[in-house]
Short mmCIF file of C-alpha atoms in Angstrom, two decimals:
data_model
loop_
_atom_site.label_atom_id
_atom_site.label_comp_id
_atom_site.label_asym_id
_atom_site.label_seq_id
_atom_site.Cartn_x
_atom_site.Cartn_y
_atom_site.Cartn_z
CA MET A 1192 142.52 12.29 -70.43
CA LEU A 1193 140.79 14.79 -72.75
CA LEU A 1194 138.12 13.34 -72.97
CA LYS A 1195 137.72 13.43 -69.14
CA ARG A 1196 138.17 17.35 -69.00
CA ARG A 1197 134.67 17.08 -71.92
CA ARG A 1198 132.93 14.92 -69.71
CA ALA A 1199 133.40 17.51 -67.03
CA ARG A 1200 133.02 20.07 -68.92
CA ALA A 1201 129.44 19.02 -69.99
CA GLY A 1202 128.71 18.22 -66.95
CA ALA A 1203 129.44 21.80 -65.60
CA ARG A 1204 127.28 23.09 -68.13
CA ALA A 1205 124.29 21.09 -67.91
CA ARG A 1206 124.46 21.44 -63.59
CA ARG A 1207 124.20 25.38 -63.87
CA ALA A 1208 121.77 24.58 -66.71
CA ALA A 1209 120.12 22.98 -64.03
CA GLU A 1210 119.74 24.89 -61.68
CA ALA A 1211 119.19 28.19 -63.77
CA THR A 1212 116.19 26.57 -64.69
CA ALA A 1213 115.76 25.17 -61.91
CA ASP A 1214 115.70 29.03 -60.48
CA TRP A 1215 113.76 30.27 -63.17
CA ALA A 1216 110.87 28.63 -62.20
CA ASP A 1217 111.11 28.94 -58.74
CA ALA A 1218 111.59 32.28 -59.21
CA ARG A 1219 107.82 31.88 -60.89
CA LEU A 1220 106.35 28.86 -59.07
CA PRO A 1221 106.07 27.03 -55.50
CA LEU A 1222 108.35 25.57 -56.40
CA SER A 1223 110.63 25.44 -53.19
CA GLU A 1224 107.34 25.43 -50.92
CA GLY A 1225 106.52 21.62 -52.42
CA GLY A 1226 109.08 19.72 -50.66
CA GLY A 1227 107.90 19.60 -46.98
CA LEU A 1228 104.80 19.03 -48.67
CA LEU A 1229 106.15 15.75 -50.29
CA ARG A 1230 106.57 14.67 -46.94
CA LYS A 1231 103.15 15.47 -45.39
CA ALA A 1232 101.97 12.57 -43.13
CA PHE A 1233 98.93 10.53 -44.41
CA PRO A 1234 97.85 8.06 -42.04
CA ASP A 1235 97.76 4.25 -43.48
CA HIS A 1236 94.32 2.75 -41.36
CA TRP A 1237 91.53 1.07 -44.57
CA SER A 1238 88.99 3.29 -43.22
CA PHE A 1239 90.61 5.75 -45.80
CA LEU A 1240 91.47 4.55 -48.39
CA LEU A 1241 87.08 4.94 -48.13
CA GLY A 1242 87.75 8.58 -50.29
CA GLU A 1243 90.35 7.94 -52.57
CA ILE A 1244 88.56 4.13 -53.61
CA ALA A 1245 85.94 7.69 -54.68
CA LEU A 1246 88.87 9.34 -56.13
CA TYR A 1247 89.70 7.38 -59.10
CA SER A 1248 86.24 6.06 -59.68
CA PHE A 1249 85.89 9.44 -60.54
CA VAL A 1250 89.28 9.20 -62.98
CA VAL A 1251 88.11 5.74 -64.17
CA LEU A 1252 84.35 7.86 -64.93
CA LEU A 1253 86.36 10.55 -66.74
CA LEU A 1254 88.74 7.73 -69.38
CA SER A 1255 85.86 5.57 -70.28
CA GLY A 1256 83.66 9.24 -70.40
CA VAL A 1257 86.03 10.40 -72.80
CA TRP A 1258 85.64 7.97 -75.41
CA LEU A 1259 81.82 7.56 -75.41
CA THR A 1260 81.91 10.74 -76.22
CA LEU A 1261 84.11 10.23 -79.26
CA PHE A 1262 81.26 7.30 -80.31
CA PHE A 1263 77.53 8.36 -79.31
CA HIS A 1264 75.22 11.20 -80.86
CA PRO A 1265 72.97 12.99 -78.71
CA ALA A 1266 70.36 13.68 -80.85
CA MET A 1267 66.44 12.86 -80.57
CA ASN A 1268 65.63 12.57 -84.46
CA GLU A 1269 64.16 9.45 -86.33
CA VAL A 1270 65.88 6.41 -88.53
CA ALA A 1271 65.97 3.02 -88.45
CA TYR A 1272 68.09 0.91 -87.14
CA GLU A 1273 70.40 -1.53 -89.78
CA GLY A 1274 73.49 -2.50 -87.85
CA SER A 1275 75.18 -6.38 -86.81
CA TYR A 1276 72.30 -6.62 -83.69
CA LEU A 1277 69.44 -8.55 -85.74
CA PRO A 1278 66.72 -8.42 -83.61
CA LEU A 1279 65.33 -4.81 -83.86
CA ARG A 1280 66.33 -4.63 -87.40
CA GLY A 1281 64.68 -1.89 -89.32
CA VAL A 1282 63.09 -0.75 -85.97
CA PRO A 1283 62.61 3.38 -86.16
CA MET A 1284 64.88 4.71 -82.77
CA SER A 1285 66.59 7.60 -81.56
CA GLU A 1286 69.50 8.02 -83.17
CA ALA A 1287 70.55 8.81 -79.27
CA TYR A 1288 69.83 4.70 -79.75
CA ARG A 1289 71.05 3.91 -82.73
CA SER A 1290 74.97 4.57 -81.66
CA THR A 1291 74.37 3.36 -77.96
CA LEU A 1292 74.15 -0.19 -80.33
CA GLU A 1293 76.64 0.73 -82.94
CA ILE A 1294 78.31 1.31 -79.47
CA SER A 1295 77.83 -2.01 -78.01
CA PHE A 1296 78.29 -4.25 -81.29
CA ASP A 1297 79.67 -2.73 -84.10
CA VAL A 1298 83.09 -0.35 -82.10
CA ARG A 1299 85.71 -2.83 -81.74
CA GLY A 1300 85.67 -2.48 -77.34
CA GLY A 1301 82.30 -0.02 -77.17
CA LEU A 1302 80.97 -2.77 -74.77
CA LEU A 1303 83.62 -2.73 -72.48
CA ILE A 1304 83.93 0.84 -72.53
CA ARG A 1305 80.45 1.85 -71.82
CA GLN A 1306 79.91 -0.43 -69.45
CA MET A 1307 83.31 0.61 -67.64
CA HIS A 1308 81.79 3.64 -67.10
CA HIS A 1309 78.43 2.11 -65.74
CA TRP A 1310 80.10 0.52 -63.60
CA ALA A 1311 82.86 3.29 -62.48
CA ALA A 1312 79.14 5.27 -61.40
CA LEU A 1313 77.44 2.88 -59.71
CA VAL A 1314 81.26 2.40 -57.12
CA PHE A 1315 82.14 6.11 -57.27
CA VAL A 1316 78.20 7.12 -56.06
CA ALA A 1317 78.79 3.85 -53.53
CA ALA A 1318 82.51 5.06 -52.20
CA ILE A 1319 81.00 8.18 -51.21
CA GLY A 1320 78.46 7.62 -50.46
CA VAL A 1321 80.41 5.13 -47.20
CA HIS A 1322 83.09 7.91 -47.63
CA LEU A 1323 79.66 10.09 -45.93
CA LEU A 1324 79.42 7.92 -43.25
CA ARG A 1325 82.45 7.36 -42.38
CA VAL A 1326 83.58 11.14 -41.63
CA PHE A 1327 79.84 10.63 -40.29
CA PHE A 1328 80.49 7.04 -37.91
CA THR A 1329 83.83 9.39 -36.67
CA GLY A 1330 83.18 13.48 -36.12
CA ALA A 1331 85.20 14.54 -38.91
CA PHE A 1332 83.16 16.71 -40.00
CA ARG A 1333 83.92 19.21 -36.73
CA ARG A 1334 86.07 22.25 -36.49
CA PRO A 1335 87.83 22.73 -39.09
CA ARG A 1336 86.40 20.74 -41.16
CA GLU A 1337 83.18 21.87 -41.34
CA ALA A 1338 83.29 23.49 -45.48
CA ASN A 1339 84.74 20.42 -46.52
CA TRP A 1340 81.43 18.18 -45.05
CA VAL A 1341 79.33 20.81 -47.19
CA ILE A 1342 81.79 20.05 -50.29
CA GLY A 1343 80.92 15.57 -49.79
CA VAL A 1344 77.22 16.12 -49.54
CA THR A 1345 77.80 19.18 -52.82
CA LEU A 1346 79.35 15.87 -54.30
CA PHE A 1347 77.32 13.55 -53.44
CA LEU A 1348 74.89 15.73 -54.63
CA LEU A 1349 75.62 16.31 -57.98
CA ALA A 1350 77.40 12.35 -58.79
CA LEU A 1351 73.00 11.92 -57.84
CA ALA A 1352 72.46 14.71 -60.19
CA GLU A 1353 75.10 13.29 -62.50
CA GLY A 1354 74.08 9.91 -62.82
CA PHE A 1355 70.68 9.90 -63.70
CA ALA A 1356 71.77 11.93 -66.82
CA GLY A 1357 73.96 9.96 -68.03
CA TYR A 1358 71.23 6.90 -67.17
CA SER A 1359 67.99 9.17 -69.49
CA LEU A 1360 71.20 9.71 -72.31
CA PRO A 1361 70.33 6.11 -74.12
CA ASP A 1362 67.16 5.74 -74.52
CA ASP A 1363 65.88 3.03 -74.23
CA LEU A 1364 62.56 1.54 -72.16
CA LEU A 1365 63.59 1.64 -69.60
CA SER A 1366 65.59 5.22 -69.62
CA GLY A 1367 62.32 7.05 -70.95
CA THR A 1368 60.33 5.16 -68.32
CA GLY A 1369 62.81 6.62 -65.25
CA LEU A 1370 62.61 10.41 -67.14
CA ARG A 1371 58.85 9.78 -67.57
CA ILE A 1372 59.52 9.69 -64.25
CA ALA A 1373 61.22 12.49 -63.71
CA GLN A 1374 59.14 14.85 -65.39
CA GLY A 1375 55.68 13.53 -63.48
CA ILE A 1376 58.27 14.65 -60.85
CA MET A 1377 58.36 18.27 -62.52
CA LEU A 1378 54.51 18.41 -62.65
CA SER A 1379 53.80 18.63 -59.26
CA ILE A 1380 55.52 20.93 -58.22
CA PRO A 1381 53.30 23.62 -56.91
CA LEU A 1382 52.29 26.33 -59.89
CA VAL A 1383 55.03 26.24 -61.52
CA GLY A 1384 55.52 22.59 -62.57
CA THR A 1385 53.73 22.97 -65.72
CA TYR A 1386 56.40 25.55 -66.65
CA VAL A 1387 59.11 23.96 -64.84
CA SER A 1388 58.53 20.83 -66.75
CA MET A 1389 57.99 23.13 -70.45
CA LEU A 1390 61.28 24.64 -70.20
CA ALA A 1391 63.18 21.43 -69.42
CA PHE A 1392 61.68 19.68 -72.67
CA GLY A 1393 61.85 22.31 -75.45
CA GLY A 1394 58.08 22.19 -75.19
CA GLU A 1395 55.31 19.64 -74.98
CA TYR A 1396 56.18 15.89 -73.14
CA PRO A 1397 59.03 14.43 -74.38
CA GLY A 1398 59.91 17.57 -77.24
CA GLN A 1399 62.95 17.32 -79.14
CA ASP A 1400 65.43 18.87 -77.05
CA TRP A 1401 65.65 17.65 -73.92
CA LEU A 1402 68.42 15.07 -74.60
CA PRO A 1403 70.79 17.64 -76.33
CA ARG A 1404 70.86 19.90 -73.21
CA LEU A 1405 70.54 17.12 -70.85
CA TYR A 1406 74.21 15.53 -72.57
CA SER A 1407 75.20 19.12 -72.35
CA LEU A 1408 74.84 18.16 -68.16
CA HIS A 1409 76.32 14.83 -68.23
CA ILE A 1410 79.62 15.96 -70.92
CA LEU A 1411 80.19 19.39 -69.10
CA LEU A 1412 78.88 20.93 -67.11
CA LEU A 1413 78.78 18.60 -64.13
CA PRO A 1414 81.86 17.29 -64.79
CA GLY A 1415 83.39 20.64 -64.38
CA LEU A 1416 81.80 21.66 -60.98
CA LEU A 1417 82.65 18.27 -59.56
CA LEU A 1418 86.35 18.23 -61.30
CA ALA A 1419 86.23 21.76 -59.48
CA LEU A 1420 84.89 20.82 -55.95
CA VAL A 1421 86.46 17.40 -56.00
CA THR A 1422 90.24 19.89 -55.86
CA VAL A 1423 88.54 22.32 -53.62
CA HIS A 1424 88.54 18.93 -51.28
CA LEU A 1425 91.93 17.81 -51.58
CA ILE A 1426 92.69 21.18 -51.61
CA LEU A 1427 91.46 22.16 -48.42
CA VAL A 1428 92.57 18.07 -47.02
CA PHE A 1429 96.24 19.21 -47.33
CA TYR A 1430 96.16 22.30 -45.96
CA LEU A 1431 94.04 21.06 -42.51
CA LYS A 1432 95.65 17.76 -42.37
CA HIS A 1433 94.00 14.59 -41.93
CA THR A 1434 92.16 12.65 -39.25
CA HIS A 1435 93.42 9.78 -37.70
CA TRP A 1436 92.64 7.44 -34.69
CA ALA A 1437 94.02 7.60 -31.16
CA GLY A 1438 96.81 6.35 -30.48
CA ARG A 1439 100.49 6.60 -28.24
CA GLY A 1440 102.15 10.15 -29.83
CA ARG A 1441 98.74 11.55 -31.80
CA THR A 1442 97.63 13.79 -30.88
CA ASN A 1443 95.18 16.98 -32.32
CA ARG A 1444 98.62 18.90 -32.48
CA ASN A 1445 99.89 16.88 -34.78
CA ALA A 1446 99.41 14.23 -37.90
CA VAL A 1447 100.83 10.23 -37.60
CA GLY A 1448 101.06 7.85 -40.70
CA LYS A 1449 103.47 7.62 -44.22
CA PRO A 1450 104.70 10.78 -46.01
CA MET A 1451 103.52 11.54 -48.92
CA PHE A 1452 106.34 10.05 -51.42
CA PRO A 1453 106.86 7.18 -51.92
CA GLN A 1454 105.68 5.51 -49.20
CA PHE A 1455 101.62 7.45 -49.92
CA THR A 1456 102.27 7.37 -53.95
CA ALA A 1457 103.00 3.91 -54.31
CA SER A 1458 100.26 2.26 -51.88
CA SER A 1459 97.85 5.33 -54.06
CA SER A 1460 98.91 4.33 -57.10
CA GLY A 1461 98.34 0.46 -56.42
CA LEU A 1462 94.85 1.26 -55.01
CA PHE A 1463 93.79 2.91 -58.12
CA CYS A 1464 96.20 0.08 -59.93
CA MET A 1465 93.29 -1.97 -58.21
CA VAL A 1466 90.22 -0.16 -58.86
CA PHE A 1467 91.13 0.17 -62.17
CA GLY A 1468 91.81 -3.46 -62.37
CA VAL A 1469 88.09 -4.91 -60.84
CA LEU A 1470 86.05 -2.48 -62.79
CA THR A 1471 87.47 -3.38 -65.73
CA LEU A 1472 87.19 -7.98 -64.77
CA ILE A 1473 83.49 -6.82 -63.07
CA SER A 1474 82.95 -4.69 -66.37
CA GLY A 1475 84.35 -7.39 -68.63
CA VAL A 1476 82.20 -10.74 -67.01
CA VAL A 1477 79.47 -9.66 -65.43
CA GLN A 1478 76.54 -8.05 -68.24
CA ILE A 1479 74.84 -4.29 -66.45
CA ASN A 1480 72.14 -2.06 -69.11
CA PRO A 1481 70.95 -4.06 -71.23
CA VAL A 1482 69.48 -1.58 -73.26
CA TRP A 1483 69.29 -3.25 -76.48
CA ALA A 1484 67.03 -5.79 -74.43
CA TYR A 1485 64.43 -3.39 -73.27
CA GLY A 1486 64.32 -1.45 -76.73
CA PRO A 1487 63.95 1.96 -77.91
CA TYR A 1488 62.14 4.29 -75.84
CA ARG A 1489 58.14 5.08 -76.37
CA SER A 1490 55.79 7.62 -74.51
CA ASP A 1491 53.02 5.16 -75.14
CA LEU A 1492 55.14 1.72 -73.52
CA ILE A 1493 56.86 1.02 -69.98
CA SER A 1494 59.29 -1.94 -69.11
CA THR A 1495 57.71 -4.51 -66.61
CA GLY A 1496 60.06 -4.27 -63.32
CA SER A 1497 61.48 -1.74 -64.45
CA GLN A 1498 64.46 -0.55 -61.98
CA PRO A 1499 66.50 2.25 -61.20
CA ASP A 1500 70.17 3.13 -60.51
CA TRP A 1501 70.52 2.18 -56.55
CA TYR A 1502 71.36 5.87 -56.12
CA VAL A 1503 67.80 6.99 -56.60
CA GLY A 1504 66.47 3.46 -56.06
CA PHE A 1505 64.66 5.05 -51.66
CA LEU A 1506 62.50 7.88 -54.47
CA GLU A 1507 61.52 5.48 -55.81
CA GLY A 1508 59.97 3.52 -52.75
CA ALA A 1509 58.99 7.02 -50.99
CA LEU A 1510 57.09 7.52 -54.56
CA ARG A 1511 55.46 3.61 -54.02
CA LEU A 1512 54.80 3.74 -50.66
CA VAL A 1513 52.40 7.51 -50.30
CA GLY A 1514 49.24 6.91 -50.71
CA PRO A 1515 46.96 8.25 -53.30
CA TRP A 1516 46.37 12.03 -51.68
CA GLU A 1517 45.38 15.30 -53.64
CA THR A 1518 44.45 18.48 -53.18
CA VAL A 1519 42.86 20.97 -55.14
CA VAL A 1520 43.66 24.24 -54.41
CA ALA A 1521 42.03 27.66 -56.14
CA GLY A 1522 41.58 25.17 -59.25
CA HIS A 1523 45.75 23.63 -58.03
CA THR A 1524 46.05 20.00 -57.52
CA ILE A 1525 48.08 19.65 -55.11
CA MET A 1526 49.57 15.68 -56.06
CA TRP A 1527 51.49 15.13 -52.57
CA ASN A 1528 51.62 11.40 -53.40
CA VAL A 1529 54.09 12.98 -55.67
CA LEU A 1530 56.37 16.21 -54.00
CA LEU A 1531 56.33 14.50 -50.72
CA PRO A 1532 58.81 11.38 -51.71
CA SER A 1533 60.71 13.27 -54.49
CA ILE A 1534 61.32 16.88 -53.86
CA VAL A 1535 60.04 17.82 -50.02
CA LEU A 1536 62.04 14.70 -48.65
CA PRO A 1537 65.38 14.84 -50.63
CA GLY A 1538 65.33 18.40 -50.65
CA VAL A 1539 64.79 18.12 -45.92
CA LEU A 1540 67.25 14.72 -45.99
CA PHE A 1541 70.58 17.45 -47.72
CA ALA A 1542 69.34 19.99 -45.96
CA VAL A 1543 69.86 18.26 -42.55
CA LEU A 1544 72.93 16.88 -43.99
CA TYR A 1545 74.85 19.87 -44.72
CA ALA A 1546 73.84 22.11 -41.15
CA TYR A 1547 74.38 18.44 -39.08
CA PRO A 1548 77.84 19.71 -37.97
CA PHE A 1549 76.80 22.97 -36.81
CA LEU A 1550 73.29 21.68 -35.06
CA GLU A 1551 75.86 19.25 -33.26
CA ARG A 1552 78.30 22.37 -32.21
CA TRP A 1553 75.40 24.44 -30.92
CA VAL A 1554 74.00 21.84 -28.73
CA THR A 1555 77.03 20.47 -27.84
CA GLY A 1556 78.74 23.92 -27.31
CA ASP A 1557 81.37 21.75 -28.61
CA ARG A 1558 84.04 25.25 -30.74
CA GLY A 1559 86.96 23.11 -30.33
CA GLU A 1560 89.78 22.23 -32.71
CA HIS A 1561 89.97 18.77 -33.59
CA HIS A 1562 92.08 16.27 -35.45
CA LEU A 1563 91.05 12.85 -33.87
CA CYS A 1564 88.26 10.85 -34.70
CA ASP A 1565 86.38 9.50 -32.37
CA ARG A 1566 84.57 5.43 -32.15
CA PRO A 1567 81.69 5.40 -32.91
CA ARG A 1568 81.25 3.77 -29.44
CA ASP A 1569 82.33 6.87 -27.72
CA ARG A 1570 79.23 8.47 -28.84
CA PRO A 1571 76.05 6.72 -28.79
CA VAL A 1572 73.31 9.44 -30.20
CA ARG A 1573 75.05 10.35 -32.69
CA THR A 1574 76.09 6.64 -33.91
CA GLY A 1575 72.25 5.86 -33.56
CA LEU A 1576 71.64 8.80 -35.53
CA GLY A 1577 73.08 7.42 -38.08
CA VAL A 1578 72.49 3.55 -37.52
CA ALA A 1579 68.40 5.32 -37.68
CA ALA A 1580 69.05 7.31 -41.50
CA VAL A 1581 70.40 3.80 -42.67
CA SER A 1582 67.44 1.58 -42.32
CA ALA A 1583 65.81 3.96 -43.14
CA TYR A 1584 67.19 4.47 -46.77
CA ALA A 1585 67.37 0.49 -46.90
CA VAL A 1586 63.40 0.53 -46.42
CA LEU A 1587 63.49 3.10 -48.99
CA LEU A 1588 65.32 0.79 -51.21
CA ALA A 1589 64.28 -2.49 -50.68
CA ALA A 1590 60.41 -0.53 -51.23
CA GLY A 1591 61.37 0.93 -54.85
CA GLY A 1592 61.50 -3.03 -55.96
CA ASN A 1593 58.80 -3.85 -54.01
CA ASP A 1594 57.19 -5.53 -57.04
CA ILE A 1595 59.95 -7.52 -58.10
CA ILE A 1596 59.91 -8.99 -54.01
CA ALA A 1597 56.25 -9.50 -53.98
CA PHE A 1598 56.10 -11.14 -57.63
CA ALA A 1599 59.95 -13.42 -56.44
CA LEU A 1600 58.18 -14.24 -52.95
CA ASP A 1601 54.65 -14.76 -54.03
CA ILE A 1602 53.16 -12.57 -51.54
CA SER A 1603 49.90 -9.68 -52.14
CA LEU A 1604 51.87 -6.37 -53.04
CA ASN A 1605 49.41 -4.18 -50.98
CA LEU A 1606 50.79 -6.66 -48.32
CA LEU A 1607 54.60 -5.83 -48.98
CA THR A 1608 53.75 -2.64 -48.84
CA TRP A 1609 52.28 -1.64 -45.64
CA VAL A 1610 54.89 -3.27 -44.64
CA PHE A 1611 57.63 -1.45 -45.70
CA ARG A 1612 54.79 2.03 -44.35
CA ILE A 1613 55.28 0.36 -41.00
CA SER A 1614 58.78 -0.26 -40.63
CA LEU A 1615 59.23 2.80 -41.52
CA VAL A 1616 57.52 4.83 -39.34
CA VAL A 1617 59.29 1.70 -36.71
CA LEU A 1618 62.85 0.44 -38.06
CA PRO A 1619 64.79 3.92 -37.24
CA PRO A 1620 63.68 4.43 -34.00
CA VAL A 1621 64.35 0.94 -32.61
CA ALA A 1622 67.70 0.80 -34.60
CA PHE A 1623 68.25 4.28 -33.08
CA MET A 1624 68.19 2.78 -29.56
CA VAL A 1625 69.83 -0.42 -31.06
CA THR A 1626 72.46 0.98 -31.47
CA LYS A 1627 72.77 3.31 -28.48
CA ARG A 1628 72.12 -0.16 -26.25
CA ILE A 1629 74.95 -1.41 -27.63
CA CYS A 1630 77.52 1.18 -27.96
CA LEU A 1631 76.61 2.19 -24.39
CA ALA A 1632 77.90 -1.47 -23.71
CA LEU A 1633 80.46 -1.90 -25.32
CA GLN A 1634 81.85 0.93 -23.89
CA GLU A 1635 81.37 -0.94 -20.24
CA ARG A 1636 83.24 -3.62 -21.94
CA ASP A 1637 86.25 -0.64 -22.73
CA ARG A 1638 86.40 -0.19 -18.95
CA GLN A 1639 86.02 -3.50 -17.90
CA ARG A 1640 88.62 -4.88 -19.34
CA LEU A 1641 90.94 -1.72 -18.31
CA ALA A 1642 90.32 -2.80 -15.69
CA GLU A 1643 90.70 -6.81 -15.40
CA GLY A 1644 93.07 -7.27 -19.08
CA GLU A 1645 92.40 -9.45 -21.93
CA GLU A 1646 90.63 -13.32 -20.69
CA THR A 1647 92.80 -15.74 -21.79
CA GLY A 1648 90.10 -18.31 -22.12
CA VAL A 1649 92.52 -20.42 -19.50
CA MET A 1650 90.53 -21.48 -16.33
CA ARG A 1651 91.52 -22.35 -13.49
CA GLN A 1652 90.08 -24.21 -10.16
CA THR A 1653 89.67 -22.40 -6.92
CA VAL A 1654 90.03 -23.51 -3.12
CA THR A 1655 86.89 -22.68 -2.92
CA GLY A 1656 85.82 -25.40 -5.71
CA GLY A 1657 84.25 -22.19 -8.51
CA PHE A 1658 86.13 -21.74 -11.26
CA VAL A 1659 87.46 -18.16 -12.74
CA GLU A 1660 89.45 -17.27 -16.14
CA ASP A 1661 93.26 -15.83 -15.51
CA HIS A 1662 93.18 -12.11 -17.82
CA THR A 1663 96.57 -10.22 -19.24
CA PRO A 1664 97.42 -6.91 -18.95
CA LEU A 1665 96.11 -4.84 -22.31
CA ASP A 1666 99.39 -3.35 -23.91
CA GLU A 1667 100.55 -0.12 -24.03
CA GLU A 1668 98.18 0.72 -27.46
CA LYS A 1669 95.20 -0.36 -26.44
CA GLN A 1670 95.56 1.46 -22.45
CA TYR A 1671 95.96 4.29 -24.73
CA VAL A 1672 93.32 4.11 -26.70
CA LEU A 1673 90.81 2.96 -23.78
CA GLY A 1674 92.20 4.87 -20.81
CA THR A 1675 91.89 8.78 -22.59
CA ARG A 1676 88.46 8.84 -23.95
CA ARG A 1677 87.13 11.55 -22.46
CA LEU A 1678 83.29 11.53 -21.38
CA PRO A 1679 82.17 14.59 -22.32
CA ALA A 1680 79.87 16.85 -20.27
CA PRO A 1681 76.06 18.78 -21.43
CA LEU A 1682 76.07 21.58 -21.35
CA ALA A 1683 74.98 23.47 -17.74
CA PRO A 1684 71.84 25.74 -16.77
CA PRO A 1685 73.31 29.35 -16.52
CA GLU A 1686 74.23 30.62 -13.80
CA GLY A 1687 72.50 32.61 -10.92
CA GLY A 1688 69.21 30.18 -11.30
CA GLY A 1689 67.20 32.56 -13.46
CA PRO A 1690 64.70 31.82 -15.92
CA GLU A 1691 66.69 29.96 -19.20
CA ARG A 1692 64.86 31.28 -22.45
CA PRO A 1693 63.18 28.64 -24.37
CA VAL A 1694 65.99 28.58 -26.80
CA GLN A 1695 68.64 28.07 -24.52
CA ARG A 1696 66.10 25.85 -21.79
CA LEU A 1697 66.06 23.99 -25.56
CA ARG A 1698 69.76 23.72 -26.39
CA THR A 1699 70.26 22.65 -22.49
CA THR A 1700 67.61 19.43 -22.78
CA LEU A 1701 69.38 18.42 -26.40
CA SER A 1702 72.70 18.64 -24.61
CA GLY A 1703 71.91 16.57 -21.52
CA TRP A 1704 70.05 14.19 -24.45
CA TYR A 1705 72.66 13.96 -26.66
CA TYR A 1706 75.46 13.88 -23.59
CA ASP A 1707 73.93 12.56 -20.37
CA ASP A 1708 74.51 8.39 -21.30
CA GLY A 1709 77.70 7.35 -21.60
CA VAL A 1710 80.39 5.04 -19.31
CA ASP A 1711 82.88 6.55 -17.92
CA VAL A 1712 86.42 4.56 -18.36
CA GLY A 1713 89.15 7.07 -16.70
CA GLU A 1714 91.87 9.26 -17.71
CA PRO A 1715 95.53 8.90 -16.36
CA GLU A 1716 96.71 11.46 -14.50
CA PRO A 1717 97.74 14.63 -15.38
CA GLY A 1718 101.47 15.02 -17.21
CA ALA A 1719 101.80 11.48 -18.01
CA ALA A 1720 102.87 9.31 -21.41
CA GLY A 1721 100.10 9.52 -23.55
CA ALA A 1722 97.82 11.66 -21.62
CA PRO A 1723 95.29 14.43 -23.03
CA GLY A 1724 97.22 17.81 -23.59
CA ALA A 1725 100.91 15.61 -22.64
CA GLU A 1726 103.68 16.20 -25.34
CA PRO A 1727 103.18 13.56 -27.93
CA GLU A 1728 105.33 11.13 -28.81
CA PRO A 1729 106.77 10.17 -32.43
CA ASP A 1730 105.62 6.54 -33.19
CA ALA A 1731 108.29 4.76 -35.50
CA SER A 1732 106.16 2.21 -36.52
CA ALA A 1733 104.38 5.05 -38.68
CA GLY A 1734 106.35 5.97 -41.02
CA GLY A 1735 105.61 10.08 -40.60
CA LEU A 1736 105.39 13.19 -38.33
CA GLU A 1737 103.51 16.49 -38.64
CA ARG A 1738 103.14 18.69 -36.36
#
């Protein structure tokens, strides 16, 4: 009996202490507001996992990068290698390259971690790129997510810079070749190119200061910016709520999906374990960047068949496709064959990426909020533009390895270069037109399915001797998705028939080009269940509903 009383008193004291601690923390931290956050709905669709893969690859990058920092020495002073890799014994090299060899051969688990870091970098950039494509093709960049699109494009740009910086740190012959190309790009900048190169390399190329500076960028500045922007990006995703695909009970005013805790947390943790496991497996069985095979960097040597990592391959291809084009102005040589593909092209590319949400809003006049994803077929012009851009990127990426392709296929390098030049001009417009026609054909197919139902594969013979195929009505979910698609109208000319200003005329013309083609499948009656503007129906199978 006495023991039970002591236990009861101890339990009461523990409860009072817990309550006092919770009250103290809640007065200083937003704990009480966190309950609703834990029930926030996250839509369950495979396309939304692309951003999570990028996030978890970034986590692997941070963990492996911190480990590598303990063993890497970013110094350019020349030393003689005396490590365990016999073919390079006694070869003079920089201390940075020697420490890279020591990580690979003398530090336990070093080669695995170094390859994991490299593979995670490739997956990180790829996941960001594919995630941006998903956002573009589904229209998830529209209001109110324009700021998040700008942050995503900035993350992609920083990831490219971070990848190039890390790729150059080992100071091997392959990365040194890429660094020499970067120095040539700096020199191509009119008027200030020489000063930019001297500032970056601390004097005449190659200098002694570039490696410590690049190392500081790689482990401090760029990761800090990436981490800050990823944090802001996630905060905006929480604040603005996630986009979701059209369906019964899903509107622009709610978010339907799994609650953050425990369902989404459990599935997302499982995805992190899968990403970490796959990267570890690949790093253990697939060799990447064997710096010992290239040897230390020497400015008078270049490795045969040099290829950069894939994410800068399009710049390499652009450099190879532009012919020898130079102009002398007032005694200054402008190297168009380097300036255009390496500075102007990426500058225009990222300028268009940054500006596209605002350009589309200006052309279409659409200023409403959008939380439902577009199906790519429902926006044929936008989808066509995206496919055209991807096709141009694919041509440039393939052109970055034109020497390897020519050697492997035993064809003329000059002929292959001209094939890529013509393809870069012809393929994107063809891809745009074909993609637009396919989207319109899919829209027509949707209207046919909505009117006639789904084909069953069962054929019947009519009384006249012909054959027809049986159809079954679509289920309610498919009918909702197909039947509630709205066909936007292009901007109309100003009322009164007065003359349009040139800017207004351009906007009206572009709006007509953007929206004129489309197949209207019809809409349900206003107020009907599932109709736009009707009260959303909760979806019991979705796991959660947020209004």
